[in-house]
């Protein structure tokens, strides 16, 4: 701009960029400026930001510039609406040329003479049109470079989250094996101790600590997308409305809870309990961001993801989604924090007030449900977390009966127990034999097949770990069912891999027991599998 100012001998050069208001109105915003010595700058003039073309009297600019036409002449001869904005700036004569970026009207560049009326020659006009074209090319290159950098940032963030997720899932799997042994043996010790035995207190502490640790590992599994979901086709608005009584108790009286639920929002395929947990986590975080009170708004809508949207969410497929949002009027989140907000154990709360797993758990649940989640926030203005889930066709609801019966007498049932972790296998064997089941043991899938081949009596059930070296539980069952299709199966695992769990589902009708399990939950799961 400095070179243009020197060459054209004008007093002010400026660049305005177009924008679109909330109501779709075309706006202009000053972005750059050069002024000659002694000319007051206007770059900080608030009246030159978000200027509505039509309402401010510049409707003819909005018509002429997109066509490539120039606006020029003496200000005194211009329409009243234009003079009202231009004359207070001391402008005598003006020339305005459009700027096009990738053949789209981006904005305009203006040249002001503040001392005299000026007539531009044809040669000057052509030269300045060339300059405007060069500016458009620079803007296009800058936009392309920024888009490339943003895409690279998104890719790096995604790769980082995947790597952390794999690590978290592996850690959780190993911990679940350990916690199964700790909590299971604590339960067995409690069953053997007299109610008046003073040692029960220590054993109860061990079991309670294992239970709390198990809850943390479940959050890690959710983040790493290694947990087993139980998805159903659910009405999104019904879920949001059903949460309101609980949220009002959790949030407190100093914060208002509102809903903006679009009536056309239909159904999604998701685990209803896990989706509820996601919304609760987001609402509780919103409450913590408003220590002086405010408003939390639960929103739903149907949205179409188009190419322009992917400038900020490059990997999300195009198409229609059901959108859920939790909006607050709190303190907002700075950009550096937003970049790490879904990482496990990352927290800005005071020590002891949070584990840093709430948002990472929400991230994992949404991603495993085939959706997308992100955060938009402005410091001092509030935050909105938005979730996109693929829509699903409604289906008839089926009633679920929760069975809490625990088998205490296995009778004549024989169970093949397949588990590569020795401590877990010993615990499960003890629990099942205490309940009078006959137990065959195998450390690997190959040993399990050999045990079935050599066993003379009937085997009623296979209890197998899903993830084992050499042969997975799923592969073992497929080989067993090739010759014994009626043999019942109960899967057990501390986590499940993508090959076994697809969208959180085992094969239809599969019985599954997550680790860590208690003796009672193992016996209940075995009974259900035998009766299935």
XYZ file of C-alpha atoms in Angstrom:
532
model
C 0.000 0.000 0.000
C 2.899 2.352 0.695
C 4.209 1.913 -2.851
C 0.734 2.486 -4.298
C 0.339 5.634 -2.216
C 3.634 7.036 -3.427
C 2.883 6.201 -7.062
C -0.685 7.545 -7.129
C -0.103 10.641 -4.971
C -3.317 10.053 -3.003
C -3.787 10.756 0.678
C -5.347 7.485 1.895
C -5.519 3.900 0.630
C -7.562 1.251 2.396
C -8.730 -2.334 1.928
C -12.150 -3.594 3.054
C -13.198 -7.241 3.347
C -16.768 -8.439 2.893
C -18.633 -10.278 5.619
C -22.138 -11.628 6.172
C -24.248 -10.619 9.172
C -26.439 -12.932 11.223
C -29.461 -11.943 9.135
C -27.586 -12.527 5.875
C -26.907 -8.818 5.274
C -23.736 -7.911 3.350
C -21.200 -6.067 5.543
C -17.833 -4.346 4.975
C -14.906 -4.294 7.402
C -11.729 -2.212 7.050
C -8.648 -4.437 7.255
C -5.651 -2.382 6.017
C -4.816 1.300 5.570
C -2.074 3.633 4.393
C -2.219 7.397 4.963
C -0.014 10.246 3.759
C 1.758 12.458 6.325
C -0.670 14.784 8.075
C -3.786 12.745 7.178
C -5.665 11.314 10.198
C -5.864 7.507 10.014
C -9.251 5.760 10.077
C -8.133 2.187 10.766
C -9.416 2.382 14.356
C -12.691 4.082 13.441
C -15.460 1.764 14.765
C -17.880 3.178 12.193
C -15.830 1.450 9.495
C -16.391 -2.026 10.940
C -19.437 -4.147 10.095
C -20.767 -1.439 7.793
C -24.014 -2.677 6.174
C -23.827 -1.802 2.476
C -27.551 -1.259 1.949
C -28.543 0.182 5.320
C -25.592 2.611 5.297
C -26.551 3.942 1.864
C -23.947 2.082 -0.198
C -26.348 -0.182 -2.056
C -25.017 0.858 -5.449
C -21.521 -0.267 -4.354
C -22.914 -3.721 -3.554
C -24.360 -3.889 -7.063
C -21.482 -2.386 -9.078
C -18.383 -3.898 -7.427
C -19.337 -7.600 -7.873
C -19.702 -6.860 -11.600
C -16.141 -5.528 -11.676
C -17.225 -1.897 -12.072
C -15.392 0.972 -10.369
C -16.897 3.564 -8.035
C -15.258 6.970 -8.576
C -15.978 10.651 -8.495
C -16.193 13.689 -6.280
C -17.801 13.108 -2.887
C -19.905 16.263 -3.223
C -21.670 14.675 -6.219
C -22.408 11.351 -4.494
C -25.770 10.264 -2.980
C -26.562 11.618 0.529
C -26.042 8.266 2.280
C -22.518 7.948 0.918
C -21.614 11.575 1.665
C -22.746 11.122 5.287
C -19.971 8.585 5.880
C -17.284 9.965 3.543
C -17.375 13.737 4.181
C -16.498 13.526 7.956
C -13.270 11.770 6.887
C -12.271 14.833 4.831
C -12.477 13.014 1.493
C -12.833 15.197 -1.618
C -12.501 12.565 -4.364
C -12.652 8.763 -4.303
C -11.833 5.720 -6.425
C -12.946 2.241 -5.350
C -12.057 -0.980 -7.210
C -13.238 -4.536 -6.441
C -10.898 -7.279 -5.211
C -11.607 -10.819 -6.391
C -10.184 -13.916 -4.691
C -10.519 -17.144 -6.696
C -13.109 -15.398 -8.919
C -15.255 -14.523 -5.880
C -15.840 -10.900 -4.848
C -13.789 -10.597 -1.652
C -13.921 -6.838 -0.957
C -12.524 -3.621 -2.354
C -9.578 -1.226 -2.355
C -10.145 2.533 -2.135
C -8.061 5.600 -2.983
C -8.936 8.969 -1.350
C -7.845 12.447 -2.295
C -8.455 14.748 0.657
C -7.410 18.043 -0.951
C -8.931 18.311 -4.421
C -11.316 16.821 -6.921
C -9.535 14.304 -9.092
C -10.081 12.724 -12.500
C -8.460 9.332 -13.101
C -7.063 8.577 -16.553
C -7.715 5.334 -18.403
C -4.088 4.315 -17.931
C -4.242 4.938 -14.183
C -7.458 2.916 -13.901
C -5.943 -0.044 -15.743
C -2.794 0.061 -13.629
C -4.799 0.139 -10.400
C -7.064 -2.677 -11.599
C -3.919 -4.723 -12.113
C -2.820 -3.845 -8.574
C -6.223 -4.919 -7.204
C -5.868 -8.200 -9.105
C -2.435 -8.728 -7.585
C -3.866 -8.117 -4.107
C -6.548 -10.716 -4.826
C -3.870 -13.206 -5.872
C -1.936 -12.534 -2.649
C -5.125 -12.998 -0.597
C -5.838 -16.261 -2.418
C -2.309 -17.563 -1.804
C -2.489 -16.554 1.855
C -5.899 -18.188 2.245
C -4.603 -21.383 0.615
C -1.532 -21.437 2.871
C -3.639 -20.845 5.977
C -6.048 -23.603 4.956
C -3.113 -25.954 4.416
C -1.602 -25.082 7.804
C -4.978 -25.546 9.461
C -5.458 -28.934 7.787
C -1.982 -29.989 8.918
C -2.795 -28.863 12.472
C -6.031 -30.856 12.407
C -4.195 -33.919 11.126
C -1.472 -33.639 13.770
C -4.087 -33.207 16.501
C -6.013 -36.213 15.219
C -2.870 -38.345 15.070
C -1.922 -37.268 18.580
C -5.372 -38.178 19.901
C -5.186 -41.570 18.176
C -1.755 -42.278 19.653
C -2.816 -41.227 23.141
C -5.984 -43.289 22.723
C -4.027 -46.429 21.843
C -1.785 -45.910 24.860
C -4.766 -45.269 27.149
C -6.591 -48.343 25.873
C -3.585 -50.583 26.435
C -3.021 -49.230 29.939
C -6.701 -49.661 30.793
C -6.700 -53.244 29.517
C -3.746 -54.219 31.701
C -5.170 -52.410 34.694
C -8.531 -54.141 34.289
C -6.845 -57.527 34.552
C -5.080 -56.411 37.734
C -8.233 -54.862 39.181
C -10.235 -57.998 38.426
C -7.821 -59.983 40.558
C -7.648 -57.384 43.355
C -11.392 -56.775 43.621
C -12.347 -60.400 43.039
C -10.051 -61.748 45.733
C -11.189 -58.994 48.109
C -14.793 -60.153 47.592
C -13.817 -63.763 48.238
C -11.970 -62.754 51.423
C -15.005 -60.796 52.631
C -17.186 -63.850 52.060
C -14.845 -65.971 54.213
C -14.416 -63.443 57.049
C -16.732 -63.388 60.014
C -18.889 -60.201 60.137
C -17.213 -59.253 63.424
C -13.651 -59.765 62.123
C -11.675 -56.501 62.429
C -9.842 -57.283 59.181
C -12.996 -56.677 57.178
C -12.336 -52.915 57.332
C -8.986 -53.261 55.557
C -10.422 -55.631 52.956
C -13.333 -53.263 52.311
C -10.846 -50.434 51.768
C -9.004 -52.581 49.214
C -12.228 -53.392 47.371
C -13.416 -49.780 47.395
C -10.076 -48.539 46.062
C -10.225 -51.123 43.285
C -13.758 -50.014 42.436
C -12.664 -46.373 42.139
C -9.702 -47.390 40.005
C -12.039 -49.424 37.791
C -14.141 -46.314 37.179
C -11.043 -44.456 35.984
C -10.077 -47.257 33.620
C -13.606 -47.216 32.171
C -13.109 -43.550 31.327
C -9.811 -44.378 29.640
C -11.535 -47.104 27.647
C -14.220 -44.638 26.590
C -11.597 -42.147 25.395
C -9.664 -44.820 23.483
C -12.891 -46.192 21.965
C -12.232 -49.647 23.376
C -15.348 -49.973 25.520
C -18.370 -52.023 24.507
C -21.364 -49.808 23.870
C -24.979 -50.962 23.756
C -26.359 -48.698 21.028
C -30.061 -48.289 20.368
C -32.104 -46.084 18.100
C -33.129 -43.231 20.412
C -35.034 -39.964 20.027
C -32.528 -37.206 20.736
C -35.041 -34.666 22.056
C -36.459 -37.254 24.469
C -32.972 -37.833 25.880
C -32.385 -34.107 26.364
C -35.785 -33.553 27.989
C -35.329 -36.582 30.239
C -32.073 -35.159 31.596
C -33.604 -31.864 32.733
C -34.717 -32.956 36.260
C -31.278 -34.446 37.000
C -29.423 -31.454 35.578
C -31.448 -29.004 37.671
C -30.386 -30.903 40.790
C -26.738 -31.018 39.696
C -26.357 -27.480 38.402
C -27.836 -25.426 41.237
C -30.329 -22.609 41.550
C -28.023 -19.746 40.490
C -27.750 -21.054 36.930
C -30.655 -21.106 34.497
C -31.086 -24.151 32.244
C -32.853 -23.578 28.934
C -33.600 -25.755 25.915
C -33.816 -24.984 22.212
C -34.895 -28.310 20.716
C -35.711 -28.417 17.016
C -38.922 -30.430 16.489
C -37.611 -31.998 13.263
C -34.693 -33.668 15.062
C -35.228 -37.396 14.868
C -33.254 -40.398 16.026
C -29.636 -41.526 16.316
C -27.965 -44.865 16.972
C -26.169 -44.509 20.301
C -25.866 -45.952 23.772
C -28.468 -43.887 25.675
C -26.677 -44.061 29.028
C -23.362 -43.055 27.531
C -24.938 -40.204 25.557
C -26.583 -38.971 28.742
C -23.188 -39.107 30.456
C -21.674 -36.960 27.704
C -24.341 -34.266 28.121
C -24.029 -34.365 31.918
C -20.226 -33.964 31.720
C -20.586 -30.969 29.407
C -23.275 -29.378 31.581
C -21.208 -29.792 34.760
C -18.200 -28.189 33.062
C -20.442 -25.342 31.921
C -21.595 -24.856 35.516
C -17.988 -24.663 36.724
C -17.301 -21.984 34.084
C -20.014 -19.733 35.562
C -19.071 -19.152 39.220
C -21.293 -16.051 39.340
C -24.257 -17.683 37.625
C -25.449 -17.655 34.048
C -27.356 -19.749 31.533
C -26.794 -23.237 30.141
C -28.691 -23.979 26.947
C -29.228 -27.469 25.545
C -29.778 -27.306 21.797
C -30.636 -29.765 19.037
C -30.856 -29.256 15.281
C -30.521 -30.989 11.937
C -27.472 -29.742 10.007
C -25.951 -30.382 6.594
C -22.159 -30.547 6.547
C -21.036 -28.859 3.326
C -17.558 -28.268 1.859
C -17.269 -24.824 3.480
C -17.737 -26.399 6.922
C -14.759 -28.683 6.365
C -12.363 -25.738 6.446
C -12.515 -26.173 10.222
C -13.361 -29.882 10.477
C -11.449 -31.347 7.571
C -12.038 -35.043 8.265
C -15.779 -35.020 8.919
C -17.669 -36.594 5.994
C -20.186 -34.466 4.152
C -23.875 -35.113 4.695
C -26.715 -34.664 7.153
C -26.205 -34.931 10.912
C -28.161 -34.569 14.116
C -26.523 -31.802 16.149
C -26.502 -31.549 19.943
C -24.976 -28.567 21.685
C -24.357 -27.445 25.264
C -23.898 -23.672 25.398
C -22.905 -21.532 28.392
C -22.386 -17.859 29.174
C -19.263 -18.457 31.233
C -15.699 -17.241 31.265
C -14.730 -18.898 27.993
C -11.672 -20.965 27.069
C -8.451 -19.603 25.603
C -7.142 -21.011 22.322
C -4.165 -22.863 23.842
C -6.473 -24.749 26.191
C -8.957 -25.539 23.428
C -6.181 -27.312 21.512
C -5.719 -29.792 24.394
C -9.170 -29.880 25.880
C -9.996 -33.495 24.946
C -6.688 -34.982 26.083
C -6.967 -37.389 29.033
C -5.732 -36.036 32.382
C -5.498 -32.483 31.015
C -7.420 -30.155 33.314
C -7.448 -26.493 34.278
C -9.283 -27.163 37.534
C -7.662 -26.964 40.927
C -6.000 -30.163 42.238
C -8.571 -32.501 43.716
C -11.490 -31.008 41.777
C -11.247 -33.161 38.669
C -9.452 -36.090 37.047
C -9.148 -34.533 33.597
C -11.093 -37.443 32.104
C -14.567 -35.934 31.694
C -14.089 -34.383 28.252
C -11.815 -37.153 27.008
C -14.534 -39.638 27.964
C -17.105 -37.585 26.046
C -14.763 -37.462 23.049
C -14.340 -41.239 23.006
C -18.057 -41.980 23.373
C -18.986 -39.624 20.544
C -16.255 -40.912 18.218
C -17.127 -44.553 18.928
C -20.762 -43.711 18.123
C -19.678 -42.515 14.672
C -19.925 -38.827 15.569
C -17.825 -35.675 15.942
C -17.380 -33.260 18.837
C -15.620 -29.916 19.070
C -15.466 -26.758 21.137
C -15.991 -23.113 20.126
C -15.230 -20.482 22.732
C -14.394 -16.813 23.166
C -12.783 -15.664 26.410
C -15.322 -13.633 28.371
C -18.223 -14.567 26.098
C -18.901 -18.233 26.797
C -18.427 -21.671 25.263
C -20.404 -24.096 23.136
C -19.638 -27.803 22.741
C -21.232 -29.236 19.607
C -21.799 -32.898 18.736
C -22.714 -34.267 15.302
C -24.189 -37.785 15.137
C -25.404 -39.629 12.026
C -29.216 -39.817 11.898
C -30.965 -43.186 12.221
C -34.405 -44.445 11.223
C -36.775 -44.957 14.190
C -37.635 -48.471 15.241
C -39.959 -50.042 17.764
C -38.633 -49.993 21.306
C -38.162 -53.263 23.122
C -38.583 -53.516 26.855
C -35.516 -54.579 28.799
C -35.652 -56.659 31.931
C -32.728 -56.293 34.321
C -31.907 -59.629 35.909
C -30.017 -59.578 39.195
C -30.216 -63.295 39.989
C -26.925 -64.915 40.919
C -26.422 -68.634 40.388
C -25.043 -70.272 43.518
C -25.253 -73.898 42.338
C -23.912 -74.817 38.930
C -25.390 -78.278 39.065
C -24.064 -80.495 36.319
C -22.941 -77.664 34.006
C -19.405 -77.842 32.620
C -17.653 -74.621 31.627
C -14.592 -74.207 29.434
C -12.669 -71.210 30.822
C -10.219 -69.608 28.350
C -8.038 -66.787 29.746
C -4.383 -65.971 29.061
C -3.875 -63.999 32.297
C -3.014 -66.594 34.934
C -4.222 -64.587 37.950
C -7.572 -63.770 36.331
C -8.037 -67.398 35.281
C -7.280 -68.664 38.784
C -9.807 -66.229 40.270
C -12.547 -67.148 37.793
C -11.862 -70.866 38.274
C -12.205 -70.530 42.051
C -15.457 -68.569 41.798
C -17.027 -71.016 39.350
C -15.951 -74.109 41.285
C -17.241 -72.585 44.524
C -20.616 -72.401 42.738
C -20.324 -76.142 41.890
C -19.580 -75.729 38.187
C -17.186 -78.164 36.567
C -14.373 -76.095 35.071
C -12.022 -76.916 32.201
C -9.111 -74.503 31.800
C -7.186 -73.240 28.792
C -4.486 -70.583 28.480
C -4.850 -70.076 24.706
C -7.324 -70.747 21.931
C -5.347 -73.766 20.748
C -5.472 -75.283 24.248
C -9.229 -74.630 24.348
C -9.813 -76.516 21.082
C -7.724 -79.410 22.364
C -9.676 -79.461 25.651
C -12.966 -79.687 23.753
C -11.609 -82.441 21.543
C -10.506 -84.626 24.474
C -13.401 -83.888 26.886
C -15.713 -86.871 27.160
C -18.659 -85.148 28.848
C -20.832 -82.337 27.458
C -19.628 -78.745 27.746
C -22.421 -76.244 28.436
C -20.604 -72.931 28.064
C -17.341 -71.368 26.843
C -16.156 -68.370 28.890
C -13.381 -66.764 26.864
C -11.310 -63.621 26.909
C -11.619 -61.609 23.708
C -8.009 -60.500 23.316
C -5.479 -63.325 23.548
C -2.155 -64.059 21.856
C -2.255 -66.252 18.777
C -6.020 -66.642 18.500
C -8.638 -64.131 19.635
C -11.754 -65.155 21.494
C -13.873 -64.318 18.455
C -11.741 -66.553 16.207
C -11.897 -69.350 18.783
C -15.681 -69.210 18.904
C -15.958 -69.227 15.103
C -13.889 -72.424 14.976
C -15.920 -74.009 17.774
C -19.241 -73.118 16.156
C -18.121 -74.669 12.868
C -18.721 -78.076 14.468
C -20.765 -77.230 17.604
C -23.077 -74.394 16.631
C -25.260 -74.785 19.742
C -22.471 -74.234 22.297
C -23.148 -71.097 24.309
C -20.472 -68.413 24.750
C -19.700 -65.657 27.248
C -17.057 -63.134 26.171
C -14.910 -61.412 28.817
C -12.480 -58.547 28.232
C -10.814 -55.510 29.689
C -11.140 -53.843 26.276
C -12.077 -54.783 22.751
C -10.207 -54.164 19.517
C -11.565 -52.663 16.323
C -11.539 -56.091 14.668
C -13.954 -57.462 17.295
C -15.989 -54.392 18.103
C -17.503 -52.499 15.188
C -19.385 -49.440 16.318
C -19.390 -50.932 19.814
C -21.115 -54.184 18.834
C -20.129 -57.839 19.110
C -21.930 -60.294 16.865
C -25.740 -60.164 17.342
C -26.883 -61.788 20.568
C -23.391 -62.082 22.060
C -23.100 -62.239 25.836
C -20.380 -59.980 27.234
C -18.875 -59.371 30.683
C -16.472 -56.419 31.021
C -13.455 -56.485 33.283
C -12.979 -55.833 36.090
C -15.763 -58.134 37.267
C -16.778 -59.254 40.724
C -17.529 -62.867 41.691
C -21.264 -62.100 41.743
C -21.210 -60.390 38.345
C -19.325 -63.367 36.863
C -21.855 -65.835 38.235
C -24.772 -63.705 37.042
C -23.274 -63.418 33.542
C -22.659 -67.171 33.404
C -26.278 -67.853 34.412
C -27.601 -65.466 31.746
C -25.397 -67.038 29.085
C -26.567 -70.530 29.992
C -30.209 -69.423 29.890
C -29.899 -67.302 26.715
